[in-house]
Amino acid sequence: MDTLFQFVDASLFATLIEMKDNDENDFLDYKTYEELYKDVRECVDLCHRDGVIKDEVARNPEKYIVLDDEMIPMLTQFRDDGVKVFLLTNSHWEYTSVAMNYLFHQADVDADLKLKNEWTDLFDVVVVGSCKPAYLVDPYLNLFRCDPSDGSLRNTDGLYEIEALGEDGAKKFLSEGKIFQGGNWKHLTAMLEIEAGEEILYVGDHLYSDVLRSKRTLGWRSAFIMPELPEEMETFIKQKPLQIKIEEIRKLRDELSALGDSLKLTGDPEEDADIVLKLNDLEEDEVKIKSALSEMTREYHTAFHTIWGMMFQAGYQESRLAYFVSNYACLYTAKATNLGLTSTQKTFRTSSQMLPHDSLLFDDDTAFSEE
């Protein structure tokens, strides 16, 4: 699983597998595991489209939407500093209006106040029903104007209309309304008067439809939102002493292995009884170390999650999630409002990374030398 969105799929799929394996339902006997997964995926997608999920959230936003007191001040600061801000969502206007009004007013306000949609003043462009990730890869998707009073749609020629308006075409185009449905990235960059993808920092919480597509396909700068990150970091700090012990024992194991290899190179184990004795002792020590490491590593990983362990690590290697985050997210953080903790002129720079041989040479205790 590479995103929180897949938890529902995984849970349902695992339940169906268990039912099928235990012969709990005759219908499942006629389904392959692949077919079961496709059915689950189709049903979950349908729930997102037919209103089963979003209608319930709209009826009771206090129960499902987590407020962030720093969101509106951050967006206000962006607007005051002249930063262009856009909202790009797969949700349609009706749900977007409810959710954004709740976030803006910090409460579920009356219908008259909702109709004002004051939150739209914080954005230069609002795109609903965007159909990501297709929005980021399909240049032929049509753009429609959306009437915020009733959600009705009106055709627009998009790029051709902006071009036909001549000088300041984008500003003239947006003066007629800045709320749209559908379209594609070409419409967005034209309305924002963006010349290159690197001018955009796209903030999203879905690894594939937000981060991967925008970065790999369009070259946008990307920021990945990971709400579970603070808990992961807190556990990491608490378990740091144990992690240090694990690294020390691993280093001891490597040293013993190097010693054993050196003994095999310098003498003949078949003829030298002393070497055989030493190798046997080293082998016994390695078994004890392996057992201790196994127990300590289990304790370390279960501290993060009793089954899955760390999000960013699988065994001694980075997890699949870590691979995609490090390769496709320019930034990652726990919540979007963390971007408001810096000035709008802040430059984010990547940290240097070392290959294994560089790490060995950088270690003060390395056995390698310049010779």
CSV table of N, CA and C in Angstrom, one decimal, residues 53-184:
chain,number,residue,atom,x,y,z
A,53,ILE,N,-20.2,8.6,0.1
A,53,ILE,CA,-19.2,9.1,1.1
A,53,ILE,C,-19.3,10.6,1.3
A,54,LYS,N,-19.3,11.3,0.2
A,54,LYS,CA,-19.2,12.8,0.3
A,54,LYS,C,-20.6,13.4,0.7
A,55,ASP,N,-21.7,12.8,0.4
A,55,ASP,CA,-23.0,13.3,0.9
A,55,ASP,C,-23.0,13.2,2.4
A,56,GLU,N,-22.5,12.1,3.0
A,56,GLU,CA,-22.5,12.0,4.4
A,56,GLU,C,-21.6,13.0,5.1
A,57,VAL,N,-20.4,13.3,4.5
A,57,VAL,CA,-19.5,14.3,5.0
A,57,VAL,C,-20.1,15.6,5.0
A,58,ALA,N,-20.8,15.9,3.8
A,58,ALA,CA,-21.5,17.2,3.7
A,58,ALA,C,-22.6,17.5,4.7
A,59,ARG,N,-23.2,16.4,5.1
A,59,ARG,CA,-24.3,16.5,6.1
A,59,ARG,C,-23.8,16.7,7.5
A,60,ASN,N,-22.6,16.3,7.8
A,60,ASN,CA,-22.0,16.4,9.1
A,60,ASN,C,-20.5,16.7,9.0
A,61,PRO,N,-20.1,17.8,8.5
A,61,PRO,CA,-18.7,18.1,8.3
A,61,PRO,C,-17.9,18.1,9.6
A,62,GLU,N,-18.5,18.5,10.8
A,62,GLU,CA,-17.8,18.6,12.0
A,62,GLU,C,-17.3,17.2,12.4
A,63,LYS,N,-17.9,16.1,12.0
A,63,LYS,CA,-17.5,14.8,12.3
A,63,LYS,C,-16.4,14.3,11.5
A,64,TYR,N,-16.3,14.7,10.3
A,64,TYR,CA,-15.3,14.1,9.4
A,64,TYR,C,-14.2,15.1,8.9
A,65,ILE,N,-14.3,16.4,9.0
A,65,ILE,CA,-13.3,17.3,8.5
A,65,ILE,C,-12.6,17.9,9.7
A,66,VAL,N,-11.2,17.7,9.6
A,66,VAL,CA,-10.4,18.2,10.7
A,66,VAL,C,-10.0,19.6,10.4
A,67,LEU,N,-10.3,20.5,11.3
A,67,LEU,CA,-10.0,21.9,11.1
A,67,LEU,C,-8.5,22.2,11.4
A,68,ASP,N,-7.9,23.2,10.6
A,68,ASP,CA,-6.6,23.6,10.9
A,68,ASP,C,-6.6,25.1,11.0
A,69,ASP,N,-6.4,25.6,12.2
A,69,ASP,CA,-6.5,27.1,12.4
A,69,ASP,C,-5.5,27.9,11.6
A,70,GLU,N,-4.5,27.3,11.1
A,70,GLU,CA,-3.4,28.0,10.3
A,70,GLU,C,-3.7,28.1,8.8
A,71,MET,N,-4.7,27.4,8.4
A,71,MET,CA,-5.0,27.3,6.9
A,71,MET,C,-5.3,28.6,6.3
A,72,ILE,N,-6.4,29.3,6.8
A,72,ILE,CA,-6.8,30.5,6.3
A,72,ILE,C,-5.8,31.6,6.4
A,73,PRO,N,-5.1,31.8,7.6
A,73,PRO,CA,-4.0,32.8,7.7
A,73,PRO,C,-2.9,32.6,6.7
A,74,MET,N,-2.6,31.3,6.4
A,74,MET,CA,-1.5,31.0,5.4
A,74,MET,C,-2.0,31.4,4.0
A,75,LEU,N,-3.2,31.0,3.6
A,75,LEU,CA,-3.7,31.4,2.3
A,75,LEU,C,-3.8,32.9,2.2
A,76,THR,N,-4.2,33.6,3.2
A,76,THR,CA,-4.3,35.0,3.2
A,76,THR,C,-3.0,35.7,3.0
A,77,GLN,N,-1.9,35.1,3.7
A,77,GLN,CA,-0.6,35.6,3.5
A,77,GLN,C,-0.1,35.4,2.1
A,78,PHE,N,-0.4,34.3,1.6
A,78,PHE,CA,0.0,34.0,0.2
A,78,PHE,C,-0.6,35.0,-0.8
A,79,ARG,N,-1.9,35.3,-0.6
A,79,ARG,CA,-2.6,36.3,-1.4
A,79,ARG,C,-2.0,37.7,-1.2
A,80,ASP,N,-1.7,38.1,0.0
A,80,ASP,CA,-1.1,39.4,0.3
A,80,ASP,C,0.3,39.6,-0.3
A,81,ASP,N,1.0,38.4,-0.4
A,81,ASP,CA,2.4,38.5,-0.9
A,81,ASP,C,2.4,38.3,-2.4
A,82,GLY,N,1.3,38.2,-3.1
A,82,GLY,CA,1.2,38.1,-4.5
A,82,GLY,C,1.5,36.7,-5.1
A,83,VAL,N,1.4,35.7,-4.2
A,83,VAL,CA,1.6,34.3,-4.7
A,83,VAL,C,0.3,33.8,-5.3
A,84,LYS,N,0.4,33.3,-6.5
A,84,LYS,CA,-0.8,32.7,-7.2
A,84,LYS,C,-1.1,31.4,-6.6
A,85,VAL,N,-2.4,31.2,-6.2
A,85,VAL,CA,-2.8,30.0,-5.5
A,85,VAL,C,-4.0,29.4,-6.3
A,86,PHE,N,-4.0,28.1,-6.5
A,86,PHE,CA,-5.1,27.4,-7.2
A,86,PHE,C,-5.6,26.2,-6.4
A,87,LEU,N,-6.8,25.9,-6.5
A,87,LEU,CA,-7.4,24.7,-5.9
A,87,LEU,C,-7.8,23.8,-7.0
A,88,LEU,N,-7.2,22.5,-7.0
A,88,LEU,CA,-7.5,21.5,-8.0
A,88,LEU,C,-8.0,20.3,-7.3
A,89,THR,N,-9.3,19.9,-7.5
A,89,THR,CA,-9.8,18.8,-6.8
A,89,THR,C,-10.7,18.0,-7.7
A,90,ASN,N,-10.8,16.7,-7.4
A,90,ASN,CA,-11.7,15.8,-8.1
A,90,ASN,C,-13.2,15.9,-7.6
A,91,SER,N,-13.4,16.5,-6.5
A,91,SER,CA,-14.7,16.7,-6.0
A,91,SER,C,-15.5,17.7,-6.8
A,92,HIS,N,-16.8,17.5,-6.9
A,92,HIS,CA,-17.6,18.5,-7.7
A,92,HIS,C,-17.9,19.7,-6.9
A,93,TRP,N,-18.5,20.7,-7.5
A,93,TRP,CA,-18.7,21.9,-6.8
A,93,TRP,C,-19.5,21.8,-5.6
A,94,GLU,N,-20.6,21.1,-5.6
A,94,GLU,CA,-21.5,21.0,-4.4
A,94,GLU,C,-20.7,20.6,-3.1
A,95,TYR,N,-19.9,19.6,-3.3
A,95,TYR,CA,-19.2,19.1,-2.1
A,95,TYR,C,-18.0,20.1,-1.8
A,96,THR,N,-17.3,20.5,-2.8
A,96,THR,CA,-16.2,21.5,-2.6
A,96,THR,C,-16.7,22.7,-1.8
A,97,SER,N,-17.8,23.2,-2.2
A,97,SER,CA,-18.4,24.4,-1.6
A,97,SER,C,-18.6,24.2,-0.1
A,98,VAL,N,-19.2,23.1,0.2
A,98,VAL,CA,-19.5,22.7,1.6
A,98,VAL,C,-18.2,22.6,2.4
A,99,ALA,N,-17.3,21.8,1.9
A,99,ALA,CA,-16.0,21.6,2.6
A,99,ALA,C,-15.2,22.9,2.8
A,100,MET,N,-15.1,23.7,1.8
A,100,MET,CA,-14.3,24.9,1.9
A,100,MET,C,-15.0,25.9,2.7
A,101,ASN,N,-16.3,26.0,2.7
A,101,ASN,CA,-17.0,27.0,3.6
A,101,ASN,C,-16.8,26.6,5.0
A,102,TYR,N,-16.8,25.3,5.3
A,102,TYR,CA,-16.6,24.8,6.7
A,102,TYR,C,-15.1,25.1,7.1
A,103,LEU,N,-14.2,24.9,6.3
A,103,LEU,CA,-12.8,25.3,6.6
A,103,LEU,C,-12.6,26.8,6.8
A,104,PHE,N,-13.3,27.5,5.9
A,104,PHE,CA,-13.1,29.0,6.0
A,104,PHE,C,-13.7,29.6,7.2
A,105,HIS,N,-14.9,29.2,7.5
A,105,HIS,CA,-15.7,29.8,8.7
A,105,HIS,C,-15.4,29.0,10.0
A,106,GLN,N,-14.7,27.9,9.9
A,106,GLN,CA,-14.5,27.1,11.1
A,106,GLN,C,-15.8,26.6,11.7
A,107,ALA,N,-16.8,26.5,10.9
A,107,ALA,CA,-18.1,26.1,11.4
A,107,ALA,C,-19.0,25.8,10.3
A,108,ASP,N,-20.1,25.0,10.5
A,108,ASP,CA,-21.1,24.7,9.5
A,108,ASP,C,-22.1,25.9,9.5
A,109,VAL,N,-21.9,26.8,8.6
A,109,VAL,CA,-22.7,28.1,8.6
A,109,VAL,C,-24.0,27.9,7.8
A,110,ASP,N,-24.9,28.9,7.9
A,110,ASP,CA,-26.2,28.8,7.2
A,110,ASP,C,-26.1,28.9,5.7
A,111,ALA,N,-27.2,28.6,5.0
A,111,ALA,CA,-27.2,28.5,3.6
A,111,ALA,C,-26.8,29.8,2.9
A,112,ASP,N,-27.3,31.0,3.4
A,112,ASP,CA,-27.1,32.3,2.8
A,112,ASP,C,-25.6,32.6,2.8
A,113,LEU,N,-24.9,32.3,4.0
A,113,LEU,CA,-23.5,32.6,4.0
A,113,LEU,C,-22.7,31.7,3.1
A,114,LYS,N,-23.1,30.4,3.0
A,114,LYS,CA,-22.5,29.5,2.1
A,114,LYS,C,-22.5,30.0,0.7
A,115,LEU,N,-23.6,30.5,0.3
A,115,LEU,CA,-23.8,31.0,-1.1
A,115,LEU,C,-22.8,32.1,-1.5
A,116,LYS,N,-22.3,32.8,-0.5
A,116,LYS,CA,-21.3,33.9,-0.7
A,116,LYS,C,-20.0,33.3,-1.1
A,117,ASN,N,-19.7,32.1,-0.7
A,117,ASN,CA,-18.4,31.4,-1.0
A,117,ASN,C,-17.2,32.4,-0.9
A,118,GLU,N,-17.1,33.0,0.3
A,118,GLU,CA,-16.0,34.0,0.5
A,118,GLU,C,-14.6,33.4,0.4
A,119,TRP,N,-14.6,32.1,0.6
A,119,TRP,CA,-13.3,31.4,0.5
A,119,TRP,C,-12.6,31.5,-0.8
A,120,THR,N,-13.4,31.7,-1.9
A,120,THR,CA,-12.9,31.7,-3.2
A,120,THR,C,-12.0,33.0,-3.4
A,121,ASP,N,-12.1,34.0,-2.6
A,121,ASP,CA,-11.2,35.2,-2.7
A,121,ASP,C,-9.8,34.8,-2.4
A,122,LEU,N,-9.5,33.7,-1.8
A,122,LEU,CA,-8.2,33.3,-1.4
A,122,LEU,C,-7.5,32.6,-2.6
A,123,PHE,N,-8.2,32.3,-3.7
A,123,PHE,CA,-7.7,31.5,-4.8
A,123,PHE,C,-7.8,32.3,-6.1
A,124,ASP,N,-6.8,32.2,-7.0
A,124,ASP,CA,-6.8,32.8,-8.3
A,124,ASP,C,-7.6,31.9,-9.3
A,125,VAL,N,-7.6,30.6,-9.1
A,125,VAL,CA,-8.3,29.7,-9.9
A,125,VAL,C,-8.8,28.5,-9.1
A,126,VAL,N,-10.1,28.1,-9.3
A,126,VAL,CA,-10.6,27.0,-8.6
A,126,VAL,C,-11.1,26.0,-9.7
A,127,VAL,N,-10.6,24.8,-9.6
A,127,VAL,CA,-11.0,23.7,-10.6
A,127,VAL,C,-11.6,22.6,-9.8
A,128,VAL,N,-12.8,22.2,-10.1
A,128,VAL,CA,-13.5,21.1,-9.4
A,128,VAL,C,-13.7,20.0,-10.5
A,129,GLY,N,-14.1,18.8,-10.1
A,129,GLY,CA,-14.3,17.7,-11.0
A,129,GLY,C,-13.2,17.5,-12.0
A,130,SER,N,-11.9,17.6,-11.5
A,130,SER,CA,-10.8,17.6,-12.4
A,130,SER,C,-10.4,16.3,-13.0
A,131,CYS,N,-10.9,15.2,-12.4
A,131,CYS,CA,-10.6,13.8,-12.9
A,131,CYS,C,-9.1,13.5,-12.9
A,132,LYS,N,-8.4,13.9,-11.8
A,132,LYS,CA,-7.0,13.5,-11.7
A,132,LYS,C,-6.9,12.0,-11.6
A,133,PRO,N,-5.9,11.4,-12.1
A,133,PRO,CA,-4.7,11.9,-12.7
A,133,PRO,C,-4.9,12.3,-14.2
A,134,ALA,N,-6.0,12.0,-14.8
A,134,ALA,CA,-6.2,12.3,-16.3
A,134,ALA,C,-6.0,13.8,-16.5
A,135,TYR,N,-6.3,14.6,-15.6
A,135,TYR,CA,-6.2,16.1,-15.7
A,135,TYR,C,-4.7,16.4,-16.0
A,136,LEU,N,-3.8,15.6,-15.5
A,136,LEU,CA,-2.4,15.9,-15.6
A,136,LEU,C,-1.7,15.3,-16.8
A,137,VAL,N,-2.4,14.4,-17.5
A,137,VAL,CA,-1.8,13.7,-18.7
A,137,VAL,C,-2.6,13.8,-20.0
A,138,ASP,N,-3.9,14.1,-19.9
A,138,ASP,CA,-4.7,14.2,-21.1
A,138,ASP,C,-5.0,15.6,-21.6
A,139,PRO,N,-4.3,16.0,-22.7
A,139,PRO,CA,-4.5,17.4,-23.1
A,139,PRO,C,-5.8,17.7,-23.8
A,140,TYR,N,-6.7,16.7,-24.0
A,140,TYR,CA,-7.9,16.9,-24.7
A,140,TYR,C,-9.2,17.0,-23.9
A,141,LEU,N,-9.0,17.0,-22.6
A,141,LEU,CA,-10.2,17.2,-21.7
A,141,LEU,C,-10.7,18.6,-21.8
A,142,ASN,N,-12.0,18.7,-21.8
A,142,ASN,CA,-12.7,20.0,-22.0
A,142,ASN,C,-12.9,20.7,-20.7
A,143,LEU,N,-12.8,22.0,-20.8
A,143,LEU,CA,-13.0,22.9,-19.7
A,143,LEU,C,-14.4,23.5,-19.7
A,144,PHE,N,-15.0,23.6,-18.5
A,144,PHE,CA,-16.3,24.2,-18.4
A,144,PHE,C,-16.3,25.3,-17.3
A,145,ARG,N,-17.0,26.4,-17.5
A,145,ARG,CA,-17.2,27.4,-16.5
A,145,ARG,C,-18.3,26.8,-15.5
A,146,CYS,N,-18.1,27.1,-14.2
A,146,CYS,CA,-19.0,26.6,-13.2
A,146,CYS,C,-19.7,27.7,-12.5
A,147,ASP,N,-21.0,27.8,-12.5
A,147,ASP,CA,-21.7,28.8,-11.8
A,147,ASP,C,-21.8,28.5,-10.3
A,148,PRO,N,-21.2,29.3,-9.4
A,148,PRO,CA,-21.2,28.9,-8.0
A,148,PRO,C,-22.5,29.0,-7.3
A,149,SER,N,-23.5,29.6,-7.9
A,149,SER,CA,-24.8,29.8,-7.3
A,149,SER,C,-25.6,28.5,-7.4
A,150,ASP,N,-25.4,27.7,-8.4
A,150,ASP,CA,-26.2,26.4,-8.5
A,150,ASP,C,-25.3,25.3,-9.1
A,151,GLY,N,-24.1,25.5,-9.4
A,151,GLY,CA,-23.2,24.4,-9.8
A,151,GLY,C,-23.4,24.1,-11.3
A,152,SER,N,-24.2,24.8,-12.0
A,152,SER,CA,-24.4,24.6,-13.5
A,152,SER,C,-23.2,24.9,-14.3
A,153,LEU,N,-23.1,24.2,-15.4
A,153,LEU,CA,-21.9,24.4,-16.3
A,153,LEU,C,-22.2,25.1,-17.6
A,154,ARG,N,-21.1,25.7,-18.1
A,154,ARG,CA,-21.2,26.4,-19.3
A,154,ARG,C,-20.0,26.2,-20.2
A,155,ASN,N,-20.1,25.9,-21.4
A,155,ASN,CA,-19.0,25.7,-22.3
A,155,ASN,C,-18.1,26.9,-22.4
A,156,THR,N,-16.8,26.6,-22.6
A,156,THR,CA,-15.8,27.7,-22.8
A,156,THR,C,-14.8,27.1,-23.8
A,157,ASP,N,-14.2,28.0,-24.6
A,157,ASP,CA,-13.2,27.5,-25.6
A,157,ASP,C,-11.8,27.4,-24.9
A,158,GLY,N,-11.7,27.8,-23.7
A,158,GLY,CA,-10.5,27.6,-22.9
A,158,GLY,C,-9.3,28.3,-23.6
A,159,LEU,N,-8.3,27.6,-24.0
A,159,LEU,CA,-7.1,28.1,-24.5
A,159,LEU,C,-7.3,29.1,-25.7
A,160,TYR,N,-8.2,28.7,-26.6
A,160,TYR,CA,-8.5,29.5,-27.8
A,160,TYR,C,-9.1,30.9,-27.3
A,161,GLU,N,-10.0,30.8,-26.3
A,161,GLU,CA,-10.6,32.0,-25.9
A,161,GLU,C,-9.6,33.0,-25.2
A,162,ILE,N,-8.7,32.4,-24.4
A,162,ILE,CA,-7.7,33.2,-23.8
A,162,ILE,C,-6.8,33.9,-24.8
A,163,GLU,N,-6.4,33.1,-25.8
A,163,GLU,CA,-5.6,33.6,-26.9
A,163,GLU,C,-6.3,34.7,-27.7
A,164,ALA,N,-7.6,34.5,-27.9
A,164,ALA,CA,-8.4,35.5,-28.7
A,164,ALA,C,-8.6,36.8,-28.0
A,165,LEU,N,-8.5,36.8,-26.7
A,165,LEU,CA,-8.7,38.0,-25.9
A,165,LEU,C,-7.5,38.9,-26.0
A,166,GLY,N,-6.4,38.4,-26.6
A,166,GLY,CA,-5.3,39.3,-26.8
A,166,GLY,C,-4.5,39.6,-25.6
A,167,GLU,N,-3.9,40.8,-25.5
A,167,GLU,CA,-3.1,41.2,-24.3
A,167,GLU,C,-3.9,41.0,-23.0
A,168,ASP,N,-3.2,40.5,-22.0
A,168,ASP,CA,-3.8,40.2,-20.7
A,168,ASP,C,-5.0,39.3,-20.9
A,169,GLY,N,-4.9,38.3,-21.8
A,169,GLY,CA,-6.0,37.4,-22.1
A,169,GLY,C,-6.5,36.6,-20.9
A,170,ALA,N,-5.5,36.1,-20.1
A,170,ALA,CA,-5.8,35.3,-19.0
A,170,ALA,C,-6.6,36.1,-17.9
A,171,LYS,N,-6.2,37.4,-17.7
A,171,LYS,CA,-6.9,38.2,-16.7
A,171,LYS,C,-8.3,38.5,-17.2
A,172,LYS,N,-8.5,38.8,-18.4
A,172,LYS,CA,-9.8,39.0,-19.0
A,172,LYS,C,-10.7,37.8,-18.9
A,173,PHE,N,-10.1,36.6,-19.2
A,173,PHE,CA,-10.8,35.4,-19.1
A,173,PHE,C,-11.3,35.1,-17.7
A,174,LEU,N,-10.4,35.3,-16.7
A,174,LEU,CA,-10.8,35.0,-15.3
A,174,LEU,C,-11.7,36.1,-14.7
A,175,SER,N,-11.7,37.3,-15.4
A,175,SER,CA,-12.6,38.3,-14.9
A,175,SER,C,-14.1,37.9,-15.0
A,176,GLU,N,-14.4,37.0,-15.9
A,176,GLU,CA,-15.7,36.5,-16.1
A,176,GLU,C,-16.1,35.4,-15.1
A,177,GLY,N,-15.1,34.9,-14.3
A,177,GLY,CA,-15.3,33.9,-13.4
A,177,GLY,C,-14.1,33.0,-13.3
A,178,LYS,N,-13.8,32.6,-12.1
A,178,LYS,CA,-12.5,31.8,-11.9
A,178,LYS,C,-12.8,30.4,-11.4
A,179,ILE,N,-14.1,30.0,-11.4
A,179,ILE,CA,-14.4,28.6,-11.0
A,179,ILE,C,-14.8,27.8,-12.2
A,180,PHE,N,-14.1,26.6,-12.3
A,180,PHE,CA,-14.2,25.8,-13.5
A,180,PHE,C,-14.4,24.3,-13.1
A,181,GLN,N,-14.8,23.6,-14.1
A,181,GLN,CA,-14.9,22.1,-13.9
A,181,GLN,C,-14.2,21.5,-15.1
A,182,GLY,N,-13.4,20.4,-14.7
A,182,GLY,CA,-12.7,19.7,-15.8
A,182,GLY,C,-11.5,20.4,-16.4
A,183,GLY,N,-11.3,20.2,-17.6
A,183,GLY,CA,-10.1,20.8,-18.3
A,183,GLY,C,-8.9,19.9,-18.1
A,184,ASN,N,-7.7,20.5,-18.4
A,184,ASN,CA,-6.4,19.9,-18.2
A,184,ASN,C,-5.4,20.9,-17.8
